[in-house]
Amino acid sequence: MASIRTRLTVAYAGALVSALAAFGTALYVARRAAAYQDLGHQAIVEADRILETVRSHQAANGPGSIADTVPLETPGAPRSVRLSKELSERLERLGGYFIVLDPGGRSVYSSFAVRRLHRDDLSQLQEVALRLPVGGDAAARVPLTRDTAVARRLLIVARGDTSIAPVVSRVVTGLPTETADLAPRLLVGTMLVIAPLVLLLSLPLAYYIGGRTFRPVDQLINEVEAITDGRSLHRRLPTDPSNDELSRLSSTLNAMIGRLEHSFAALRRFTADASHELKTPLTVLRADVERVMNPSTRTGERAIALEEALQEIARMADLVDSLLTLARADEGRFDLVREPTRLEPLVREVFETATILGEDAGLGVALPVLEDATVLADRRRLRQLFLNLITNAIKYTPRGGRVEISLARRQQSGEVAFSVRDTGIGIAAADLPYIFDRFWRADRARSRSSERSGFGLGLAIAQWIAQAHSGTLAVQSRLGRGSVFTVTLPITDDLVRDVAAGPGAAREPADRTERASAEAS
Ligand code: ADP
């Protein structure tokens, strides 16, 4: 495939040739029309000159001096008239192609040049001359087929003068069209010589200009190649404020490289964090196994080491499970089994778990609001999301604190909100934007015990679950005062009921209170 530069040059050459051809044709047509118009005017001048000669002869010699009557050859035949000898001699001296016709259309005089024409051409000339209107700019072209040596075609006009009638009715003059054809032909010839020269000069110029225009693109390609090798993602393409196509392309590419840099950095961070998180339990595991294998270790210590090893294995299994969940979520190949799920029993169930966990942690757990709603959800994943938020609240709330769980419908937006409020350690405003990042944890020292500290993946997974259910997960928190995590999910119970009742079914009141009042009435 030829380069854009070559293709542009070829296209330019095509356009130039077409433009030259169109220009040449238009010029030829216009020039030829003007030349024929000039020729017509000349023919009129010629005809008027002949008429003037006849008129002046008549004025000088009297009306009878114009014509001679030809003696009758056969008795009864129409009387024939011809120009007088003196007038014919005067006209003979004028030269050129012309015919003098009487009112009956008969030729009373033909010039020497006309008399020399071939019989066929002469009769065609007379025929056209008779049809030609007298006066005005009307002109006709008569091809001369037999007499190519003198002229190939005549442009003829007719002029009349009533004062000379009845003997002379009209004078028809003709001029060879060769002169009118010559100028346009010369023009086309010149153009045919000049056009290739113009093409020859302009093509290298077009190629050069194309090269100059595409040089910044070449530079851009080189720069992008240099940047996208993976190690130079911090570099950016130069942009200028002209806002032309190339600078806009550079800005767009810069934005893309920025996103790539961000993704690469996140990937590197993720791999480093994951390795780090696996390294600690592996080190502990190795120490435990070595302790168990040491013959000098006592049986009791062995049991403790094995228990610790088991805990670390469970922790690693948790981590791998979380990583797998996130990896599948990223790939979008996590099959959620979404079905209509009533939230009230689910929240009651997680509340019971929360109460047990809260008792262990010395916290009060309450469920002040519990409305019902049905959502289209994967029950297992939703339970995981709710428990994640509850365990966090318990983990990050000091003994004696309080955790409140609620499930409330938001009638206007058609959503249901599950929230977990705690009176715990809270999150600093500066940390809030990062808490959903993978492996992010606020100062580890703030978690109540090292065994309970997680990997910083729980909220990332919770956010993914909420989003996968077309919902959101939001947080409000104040350091030292506590946090509220709220999951909002779209309600589907109305939709489910409508579908079950079939099309055209009246829409039931969605709210429980509404429903109760409807039943009462
Ligand atoms: P972890 O397993 O470390 O709890 P998460 O992703 O669940 O990981 O939470 C990320 C971080 O957000 C936690 O390390 C903690 O610093 C902070 N966090 C989460 N929930 C709360 C909460 N209820 N109160 C205070 N801090 C919280």
Coordinates of C-alpha atoms and ligand atoms in Angstrom, one line a residue:
M1 CA 0.0 0.0 0.0
A2 CA 1.5 3.3 -1.1
S3 CA 2.1 6.0 1.6
I4 CA -0.6 8.7 2.2
R5 CA 2.0 11.1 0.7
T6 CA 2.2 9.2 -2.6
R7 CA -1.6 8.7 -2.7
L8 CA -2.1 12.4 -2.1
T9 CA 0.3 13.3 -4.9
V10 CA -1.4 11.0 -7.3
A11 CA -4.8 12.4 -6.3
Y12 CA -3.5 15.9 -6.7
A13 CA -2.2 15.0 -10.2
G14 CA -5.6 13.6 -11.2
A15 CA -7.3 16.7 -9.9
L16 CA -4.9 19.0 -11.7
V17 CA -5.3 17.2 -15.0
S18 CA -9.1 17.2 -14.7
A19 CA -9.0 20.9 -13.8
L20 CA -6.7 21.7 -16.8
A21 CA -9.0 19.7 -19.1
A22 CA -12.1 21.4 -17.9
F23 CA -10.5 24.8 -18.1
G24 CA -9.1 24.2 -21.6
T25 CA -12.5 23.0 -22.9
A26 CA -14.3 26.0 -21.4
L27 CA -11.7 28.4 -22.8
Y28 CA -11.9 26.7 -26.3
V29 CA -15.7 26.9 -26.4
A30 CA -15.8 30.5 -25.2
R31 CA -13.0 31.7 -27.5
R32 CA -14.6 29.9 -30.5
A33 CA -18.0 31.4 -29.8
A34 CA -16.5 34.9 -29.7
A35 CA -14.5 34.3 -32.9
Y36 CA -17.7 33.2 -34.7
Q37 CA -19.5 36.3 -33.4
D38 CA -16.7 38.5 -34.8
L39 CA -16.8 36.7 -38.1
G40 CA -20.6 37.2 -38.3
H41 CA -20.1 41.0 -37.7
Q42 CA -17.5 41.1 -40.4
A43 CA -19.9 39.3 -42.8
I44 CA -22.6 41.9 -42.0
V45 CA -20.2 44.7 -42.7
E46 CA -19.3 43.1 -46.0
A47 CA -23.0 42.7 -46.9
D48 CA -23.7 46.3 -46.0
R49 CA -20.8 47.4 -48.2
I50 CA -22.2 45.6 -51.2
L51 CA -25.7 47.1 -50.6
E52 CA -24.1 50.5 -50.3
T53 CA -22.4 50.0 -53.7
V54 CA -25.8 49.0 -55.3
R55 CA -27.5 52.0 -53.6
S56 CA -24.8 54.5 -54.7
H57 CA -25.0 53.1 -58.3
Q58 CA -28.8 53.5 -58.3
A59 CA -28.5 57.1 -56.9
A60 CA -25.9 58.0 -59.5
N61 CA -27.5 56.4 -62.5
G62 CA -31.2 56.3 -61.7
P63 CA -33.5 53.3 -60.7
G64 CA -33.4 51.7 -64.1
S65 CA -29.6 51.4 -64.1
I66 CA -29.6 48.4 -61.7
A67 CA -31.1 45.7 -63.9
D68 CA -31.3 44.5 -67.4
T69 CA -34.3 42.5 -68.6
V70 CA -33.2 39.2 -70.2
P71 CA -34.9 38.5 -73.5
L72 CA -37.5 35.7 -73.4
E73 CA -36.1 32.5 -74.7
T74 CA -39.5 30.8 -74.9
P75 CA -42.7 32.7 -75.3
G76 CA -45.0 32.7 -72.2
A77 CA -42.0 31.9 -69.7
P78 CA -41.7 34.3 -66.7
R79 CA -39.6 37.4 -67.4
S80 CA -36.1 37.0 -66.1
V81 CA -34.0 40.0 -64.7
R82 CA -30.3 40.3 -64.1
L83 CA -28.0 43.1 -62.8
S84 CA -26.9 45.6 -65.3
K85 CA -23.5 45.2 -66.9
E86 CA -22.1 48.4 -65.2
L87 CA -23.2 47.4 -61.8
S88 CA -22.0 43.8 -62.2
E89 CA -18.6 45.2 -63.2
R90 CA -18.5 47.4 -60.1
L91 CA -19.5 44.4 -57.9
E92 CA -16.9 42.2 -59.6
R93 CA -14.2 44.4 -58.2
L94 CA -15.3 43.9 -54.6
G95 CA -14.2 40.2 -54.3
G96 CA -15.3 37.7 -51.6
Y97 CA -18.2 35.3 -51.4
F98 CA -21.6 37.0 -51.9
I99 CA -24.9 36.5 -53.8
V100 CA -27.5 39.1 -54.7
L101 CA -31.1 37.7 -54.7
D102 CA -34.3 39.2 -56.1
P103 CA -37.6 39.1 -54.2
G104 CA -38.4 35.7 -55.8
G105 CA -35.3 34.2 -54.3
R106 CA -33.5 34.0 -57.7
S107 CA -29.9 34.8 -57.8
V108 CA -29.4 38.0 -59.9
Y109 CA -25.6 38.1 -59.3
S110 CA -23.0 35.8 -57.8
S111 CA -19.5 36.9 -57.0
F112 CA -16.5 35.4 -58.7
A113 CA -15.6 33.2 -55.7
V114 CA -19.2 31.9 -55.5
R115 CA -19.2 31.1 -59.2
R116 CA -16.1 29.1 -58.7
L117 CA -17.8 26.8 -56.2
H118 CA -18.9 23.3 -57.1
R119 CA -22.5 23.0 -58.3
D120 CA -23.6 21.0 -55.2
D121 CA -22.1 23.5 -52.8
L122 CA -23.6 26.4 -54.7
S123 CA -27.1 25.0 -54.6
Q124 CA -26.7 24.3 -50.9
L125 CA -25.5 27.8 -50.3
Q126 CA -28.5 29.2 -52.2
E127 CA -30.9 27.0 -50.3
V128 CA -29.5 28.1 -46.9
A129 CA -29.3 31.7 -48.0
L130 CA -33.0 31.8 -48.9
R131 CA -34.0 30.4 -45.5
L132 CA -31.8 32.9 -43.6
P133 CA -33.7 35.8 -42.0
V134 CA -32.7 39.2 -43.2
G135 CA -31.1 41.5 -40.6
G136 CA -30.2 40.9 -37.0
D137 CA -27.3 38.6 -36.0
A138 CA -28.7 35.4 -37.6
A139 CA -25.9 33.5 -39.3
A140 CA -25.6 30.0 -40.8
R141 CA -22.7 27.7 -41.5
V142 CA -22.5 26.1 -44.9
P143 CA -20.0 23.3 -45.3
L144 CA -18.2 23.2 -48.7
T145 CA -17.6 19.6 -49.4
R146 CA -16.2 19.8 -52.9
D147 CA -14.0 22.8 -52.7
T148 CA -11.7 22.2 -49.8
A149 CA -8.7 24.1 -51.3
V150 CA -10.4 27.5 -50.9
A151 CA -12.5 27.1 -47.8
R152 CA -14.1 24.2 -45.9
R153 CA -17.0 26.1 -44.5
L154 CA -18.6 29.5 -44.9
L155 CA -20.4 31.6 -42.3
I156 CA -23.2 33.4 -44.1
V157 CA -25.4 36.3 -43.2
A158 CA -28.2 38.0 -45.2
R159 CA -28.9 41.8 -45.4
G160 CA -31.8 43.5 -47.3
D161 CA -32.7 47.0 -48.4
T162 CA -36.3 47.8 -49.5
S163 CA -35.3 51.0 -51.2
I164 CA -33.5 48.9 -54.0
A165 CA -36.5 46.5 -54.4
P166 CA -38.0 45.1 -56.6
V167 CA -34.8 44.1 -58.4
V168 CA -32.6 43.5 -55.4
S169 CA -34.2 42.0 -52.3
R170 CA -31.2 40.7 -50.3
V171 CA -27.5 40.3 -50.3
V172 CA -26.0 37.2 -48.7
T173 CA -22.3 37.3 -47.9
G174 CA -20.1 34.5 -46.6
L175 CA -16.7 34.4 -44.9
P176 CA -14.5 31.2 -44.5
T177 CA -14.6 30.0 -40.9
E178 CA -10.9 29.0 -40.9
T179 CA -9.8 32.2 -39.3
A180 CA -12.4 31.9 -36.5
D181 CA -11.3 28.3 -35.9
L182 CA -7.7 29.1 -35.9
A183 CA -7.4 31.1 -32.7
P184 CA -9.2 28.6 -30.4
R185 CA -7.2 25.8 -32.0
L186 CA -4.0 27.6 -31.3
L187 CA -5.1 28.1 -27.7
V188 CA -5.8 24.4 -27.2
G189 CA -2.5 23.6 -28.8
T190 CA -0.6 25.9 -26.5
M191 CA -2.4 24.4 -23.5
L192 CA -1.5 20.9 -24.6
V193 CA 2.1 21.9 -24.7
I194 CA 1.9 23.8 -21.4
A195 CA -0.2 21.3 -19.4
P196 CA 2.4 18.5 -19.2
L197 CA 5.0 21.1 -18.2
V198 CA 2.7 22.4 -15.4
L199 CA 2.1 18.8 -14.3
L200 CA 5.8 18.0 -14.4
L201 CA 6.7 21.0 -12.3
S202 CA 3.8 20.7 -9.8
L203 CA 4.0 17.0 -9.1
P204 CA 7.4 17.2 -7.3
L205 CA 6.2 20.3 -5.6
A206 CA 3.1 18.5 -4.4
Y207 CA 5.2 15.5 -3.3
Y208 CA 7.5 17.9 -1.4
I209 CA 4.6 19.8 0.3
G210 CA 3.0 16.4 1.2
G211 CA 6.2 15.4 2.8
R212 CA 6.4 18.6 4.8
T213 CA 2.8 18.3 5.9
F214 CA 3.3 14.7 7.1
R215 CA 6.6 15.3 8.8
P216 CA 4.9 16.1 12.1
V217 CA 2.9 12.9 11.8
D218 CA 6.1 10.9 11.2
Q219 CA 7.6 12.6 14.3
L220 CA 4.5 11.7 16.2
I221 CA 4.7 8.1 15.1
N222 CA 8.4 7.9 16.2
E223 CA 7.6 9.5 19.6
V224 CA 4.6 7.2 20.2
E225 CA 6.8 4.2 19.3
A226 CA 9.4 5.4 21.8
I227 CA 6.9 6.0 24.5
T228 CA 4.8 2.9 24.2
D229 CA 7.7 0.5 24.8
G230 CA 6.3 0.2 28.3
R231 CA 9.2 1.9 30.2
S232 CA 8.6 5.5 29.1
L233 CA 5.0 5.9 29.9
H234 CA 5.9 8.9 32.0
R235 CA 6.8 10.8 28.9
R236 CA 4.3 12.9 26.9
L237 CA 4.0 14.0 23.3
P238 CA 4.7 17.7 22.6
T239 CA 1.5 19.7 22.0
D240 CA 1.2 23.3 20.8
P241 CA -1.6 25.7 21.5
S242 CA -2.6 25.9 17.8
N243 CA -5.4 23.3 18.4
D244 CA -5.0 21.9 14.9
E245 CA -5.7 18.3 14.1
L246 CA -2.2 17.1 15.1
S247 CA -2.0 18.9 18.4
R248 CA -5.5 17.5 19.2
L249 CA -4.2 14.1 18.2
S250 CA -1.3 14.6 20.5
S251 CA -3.5 15.6 23.4
T252 CA -5.8 12.6 22.9
L253 CA -2.8 10.3 22.7
N254 CA -1.4 11.9 25.9
A255 CA -4.6 11.3 27.7
M256 CA -4.5 7.7 26.5
I257 CA -0.8 7.3 27.6
G258 CA -1.8 8.8 30.9
R259 CA -4.5 6.2 31.4
L260 CA -2.0 3.5 30.3
E261 CA 0.6 4.7 32.8
H262 CA -2.1 4.7 35.5
S263 CA -3.1 1.1 34.7
F264 CA 0.5 -0.1 34.5
A265 CA 1.3 1.5 37.8
A266 CA -1.9 0.0 39.4
L267 CA -0.9 -3.4 38.0
R268 CA 2.6 -3.2 39.3
R269 CA 1.3 -2.0 42.7
F270 CA -1.2 -4.8 42.7
T271 CA 1.4 -7.5 41.9
A272 CA 3.8 -6.1 44.5
D273 CA 1.0 -5.9 47.2
A274 CA -0.2 -9.3 46.4
S275 CA 3.3 -10.8 46.6
H276 CA 3.9 -8.9 49.9
E277 CA 0.6 -10.2 51.4
L278 CA 1.5 -13.7 50.5
K279 CA 5.1 -13.4 51.7
T280 CA 4.2 -12.8 55.3
P281 CA 2.0 -15.9 55.9
L282 CA 4.5 -18.0 53.9
T283 CA 7.3 -16.9 56.2
V284 CA 5.2 -17.7 59.2
L285 CA 4.2 -21.0 57.7
R286 CA 7.8 -21.9 57.0
A287 CA 8.8 -21.1 60.6
D288 CA 5.9 -23.2 62.0
V289 CA 6.8 -26.2 59.8
E290 CA 10.5 -25.9 60.8
R291 CA 9.4 -25.7 64.4
V292 CA 7.2 -28.8 64.0
M293 CA 10.0 -30.7 62.3
N294 CA 12.6 -29.9 64.9
P295 CA 13.1 -33.0 67.0
S296 CA 13.7 -30.9 70.1
T297 CA 10.3 -29.2 69.9
R298 CA 7.9 -30.3 72.6
T299 CA 4.5 -31.8 71.7
G300 CA 2.6 -28.8 73.1
E301 CA 4.6 -26.4 71.1
R302 CA 4.1 -28.5 68.0
A303 CA 0.4 -28.3 68.5
I304 CA 0.6 -24.5 68.8
A305 CA 2.8 -24.3 65.7
L306 CA 0.4 -26.4 63.7
E307 CA -2.5 -24.3 64.8
E308 CA -0.7 -21.1 63.7
A309 CA 0.2 -22.8 60.4
L310 CA -3.5 -23.6 59.9
Q311 CA -4.5 -20.0 60.6
E312 CA -2.0 -18.8 58.1
I313 CA -3.2 -21.2 55.5
A314 CA -6.8 -20.1 56.1
R315 CA -5.6 -16.5 55.7
M316 CA -3.8 -17.3 52.5
A317 CA -6.8 -19.1 51.2
D318 CA -8.9 -16.0 51.9
L319 CA -6.5 -13.8 50.1
V320 CA -6.3 -16.1 47.0
D321 CA -10.1 -16.3 47.1
S322 CA -10.4 -12.4 47.1
L323 CA -7.8 -12.0 44.4
L324 CA -9.6 -14.6 42.2
T325 CA -12.9 -12.8 42.8
L326 CA -11.4 -9.4 41.7
A327 CA -9.5 -10.9 38.7
R328 CA -12.7 -12.5 37.5
A329 CA -14.6 -9.3 38.1
D330 CA -12.0 -7.4 36.0
E331 CA -12.3 -9.8 33.2
G332 CA -16.1 -9.6 33.4
R333 CA -16.5 -13.3 33.4
F334 CA -18.0 -13.6 36.8
D335 CA -21.4 -15.3 36.4
L336 CA -23.8 -13.7 38.9
V337 CA -26.9 -15.7 39.4
R338 CA -29.3 -12.9 39.7
E339 CA -32.9 -13.7 40.7
P340 CA -35.6 -11.8 42.6
T341 CA -34.3 -11.7 46.2
R342 CA -36.3 -10.4 49.2
L343 CA -33.9 -8.3 51.3
E344 CA -35.8 -8.3 54.6
P345 CA -35.0 -12.0 55.5
L346 CA -31.5 -11.6 54.2
V347 CA -30.8 -8.5 56.4
R348 CA -32.4 -10.1 59.4
E349 CA -30.0 -13.1 58.9
V350 CA -26.9 -10.9 58.7
F351 CA -28.2 -8.9 61.6
E352 CA -28.2 -12.1 63.7
T353 CA -24.6 -12.8 62.7
A354 CA -23.7 -9.2 63.5
T355 CA -25.2 -9.5 66.9
I356 CA -23.1 -12.6 67.7
L357 CA -19.9 -10.9 66.4
G358 CA -20.8 -7.6 68.2
E359 CA -21.2 -9.5 71.5
D360 CA -17.8 -11.0 71.1
A361 CA -16.4 -7.5 70.4
G362 CA -18.3 -5.9 73.2
L363 CA -20.4 -3.8 70.9
G364 CA -24.1 -3.1 70.8
V365 CA -25.7 -4.0 67.4
A366 CA -29.2 -2.6 66.5
L367 CA -31.6 -2.8 63.6
P368 CA -33.7 0.3 63.9
V369 CA -35.3 0.3 60.4
L370 CA -36.2 -2.8 58.4
E371 CA -38.4 -2.3 55.4
D372 CA -38.9 -5.0 52.7
A373 CA -37.9 -4.8 49.1
T374 CA -37.1 -7.2 46.4
V375 CA -34.1 -6.8 44.2
L376 CA -32.7 -8.7 41.3
A377 CA -29.6 -10.1 43.0
D378 CA -27.1 -12.9 43.6
R379 CA -28.1 -13.7 47.2
R380 CA -24.7 -15.2 48.1
R381 CA -22.8 -12.1 46.8
L382 CA -25.2 -9.7 48.4
R383 CA -24.8 -11.5 51.8
Q384 CA -21.0 -11.3 51.3
L385 CA -21.3 -7.5 50.6
F386 CA -23.5 -6.9 53.7
L387 CA -21.3 -9.0 56.0
N388 CA -18.2 -7.3 54.7
L389 CA -19.5 -3.9 55.8
I390 CA -20.7 -5.3 59.1
T391 CA -17.4 -7.0 60.0
N392 CA -15.5 -3.8 59.1
A393 CA -17.8 -1.8 61.3
I394 CA -17.2 -4.2 64.2
K395 CA -13.5 -4.4 63.5
Y396 CA -13.0 -0.7 63.5
T397 CA -15.3 0.2 66.4
P398 CA -13.7 0.1 69.9
R399 CA -15.4 -1.9 72.7
G400 CA -18.5 -0.2 74.1
G401 CA -19.3 1.3 70.7
R402 CA -22.5 0.8 68.7
V403 CA -23.3 -0.5 65.2
E404 CA -26.6 0.2 63.5
I405 CA -27.9 -1.7 60.5
S406 CA -30.9 -0.4 58.5
L407 CA -32.8 -1.3 55.3
A408 CA -35.0 1.5 54.0
R409 CA -36.8 2.1 50.8
R410 CA -36.3 5.3 48.9
Q411 CA -39.6 5.6 47.2
Q412 CA -38.8 8.5 44.9
S413 CA -35.8 7.0 43.2
G414 CA -37.1 3.4 43.3
E415 CA -34.1 2.2 45.3
V416 CA -33.5 0.5 48.6
A417 CA -30.6 1.5 50.9
F418 CA -28.8 -0.8 53.2
S419 CA -26.6 1.0 55.6
V420 CA -24.2 0.2 58.3
R421 CA -23.4 3.0 60.8
D422 CA -20.7 2.7 63.5
T423 CA -19.3 4.8 66.2
G424 CA -15.8 3.6 65.5
I425 CA -12.5 5.1 64.7
G426 CA -13.7 6.7 61.4
I427 CA -11.6 7.5 58.4
A428 CA -9.6 10.7 57.7
A429 CA -11.1 12.9 55.0
A430 CA -7.8 12.6 53.1
D431 CA -8.0 8.8 53.1
L432 CA -11.6 8.6 51.9
P433 CA -10.9 8.7 48.1
Y434 CA -8.6 5.6 48.5
I435 CA -10.6 3.3 50.7
F436 CA -12.0 1.4 47.7
D437 CA -8.6 0.9 46.2
R438 CA -7.2 -2.6 46.3
F439 CA -4.8 -3.4 49.2
W440 CA -5.4 0.0 50.7
R441 CA -5.6 0.2 54.4
A442 CA -5.4 3.1 56.8
D443 CA -2.7 3.0 59.4
R444 CA -2.4 -0.7 60.4
A445 CA -1.9 0.3 64.0
R446 CA -5.5 1.5 64.1
S447 CA -6.9 -2.0 63.6
R448 CA -7.7 -3.6 66.9
S449 CA -5.6 -6.7 66.6
S450 CA -3.2 -7.9 63.9
E451 CA -5.1 -11.2 63.5
R452 CA -8.2 -9.2 62.6
S453 CA -6.5 -6.9 60.1
G454 CA -7.6 -7.7 56.6
F455 CA -5.8 -7.3 53.3
G456 CA -7.5 -4.2 52.1
L457 CA -9.5 -6.0 49.5
G458 CA -12.9 -6.2 51.3
L459 CA -14.2 -2.8 50.2
A460 CA -12.9 -3.3 46.6
I461 CA -14.9 -6.5 46.4
A462 CA -17.9 -4.9 48.1
Q463 CA -17.9 -2.0 45.6
W464 CA -17.7 -4.5 42.7
I465 CA -20.6 -6.5 44.0
A466 CA -22.7 -3.3 44.4
Q467 CA -21.9 -2.1 40.9
A468 CA -22.5 -5.5 39.4
H469 CA -26.0 -5.2 40.8
S470 CA -26.4 -1.8 39.2
G471 CA -26.1 -0.2 42.6
T472 CA -23.6 2.0 44.4
L473 CA -21.6 1.9 47.6
A474 CA -20.9 5.2 49.3
V475 CA -19.2 6.2 52.5
Q476 CA -19.5 9.1 55.0
S477 CA -17.0 9.2 57.8
R478 CA -15.4 11.5 60.4
L479 CA -12.1 10.6 62.1
G480 CA -12.8 9.5 65.6
R481 CA -16.6 9.8 65.3
G482 CA -17.5 6.8 63.1
S483 CA -18.6 5.9 59.6
V484 CA -21.7 5.1 57.5
F485 CA -21.4 2.8 54.6
T486 CA -24.5 2.8 52.3
V487 CA -25.4 0.4 49.6
T488 CA -28.2 1.4 47.2
L489 CA -29.8 -1.1 44.9
P490 CA -32.6 -0.7 42.4
I491 CA -35.9 -2.2 43.5
T492 CA -37.5 -4.7 41.2
D493 CA -40.5 -6.0 43.2
D494 CA -43.0 -3.8 41.3
L495 CA -41.6 -4.9 38.0
V496 CA -41.7 -8.6 39.1
R497 CA -45.4 -8.3 40.3
D498 CA -46.4 -6.5 37.0
V499 CA -44.8 -9.2 34.9
A500 CA -46.4 -11.9 37.0
A501 CA -49.8 -10.3 36.7
G502 CA -49.4 -10.0 32.9
P503 CA -49.7 -7.0 30.6
G504 CA -52.3 -4.4 31.5
A505 CA -52.4 -5.4 35.1
A506 CA -53.0 -2.4 37.4
R507 CA -49.8 -1.3 39.2
E508 CA -50.0 -2.2 42.8
P509 CA -48.9 0.5 45.4
A510 CA -45.3 -0.2 46.0
D511 CA -45.0 1.1 49.6
R512 CA -46.1 -1.1 52.4
T513 CA -48.1 1.8 54.0
E514 CA -49.7 2.4 50.7
R515 CA -50.5 -1.3 50.4
A516 CA -52.0 -1.4 53.9
S517 CA -54.2 1.6 53.2
A518 CA -55.3 0.1 49.9
E519 CA -56.3 -3.1 51.7
A520 CA -58.1 -1.2 54.5
S521 CA -60.2 0.7 52.0
Ligands
ADP1 P1 -9.6 -4.6 55.4 O1 -9.7 -6.0 55.2 O2 -8.3 -4.1 55.7 O3 -10.7 -4.2 56.4 P2 -11.2 -3.2 53.5 O4 -11.1 -3.1 52.1 O5 -12.5 -3.8 54.0 O6 -9.9 -4.0 54.0 O7 -11.1 -1.8 54.2 C1 -10.0 -1.0 53.7 C2 -9.6 0.0 54.8 O8 -10.7 0.9 55.0 C3 -9.4 -0.7 56.1 O9 -8.1 -1.1 56.3 C4 -9.7 0.5 57.1 O10 -8.6 1.3 57.3 C5 -10.8 1.3 56.4 N1 -12.1 1.0 56.9 C6 -13.0 0.1 56.3 N2 -14.2 0.1 57.0 C7 -14.0 1.0 58.0 C8 -14.9 1.4 59.1 N3 -16.1 1.0 59.3 N4 -14.3 2.3 60.0 C9 -13.1 2.8 59.8 N5 -12.2 2.4 58.8 C10 -12.7 1.5 57.9

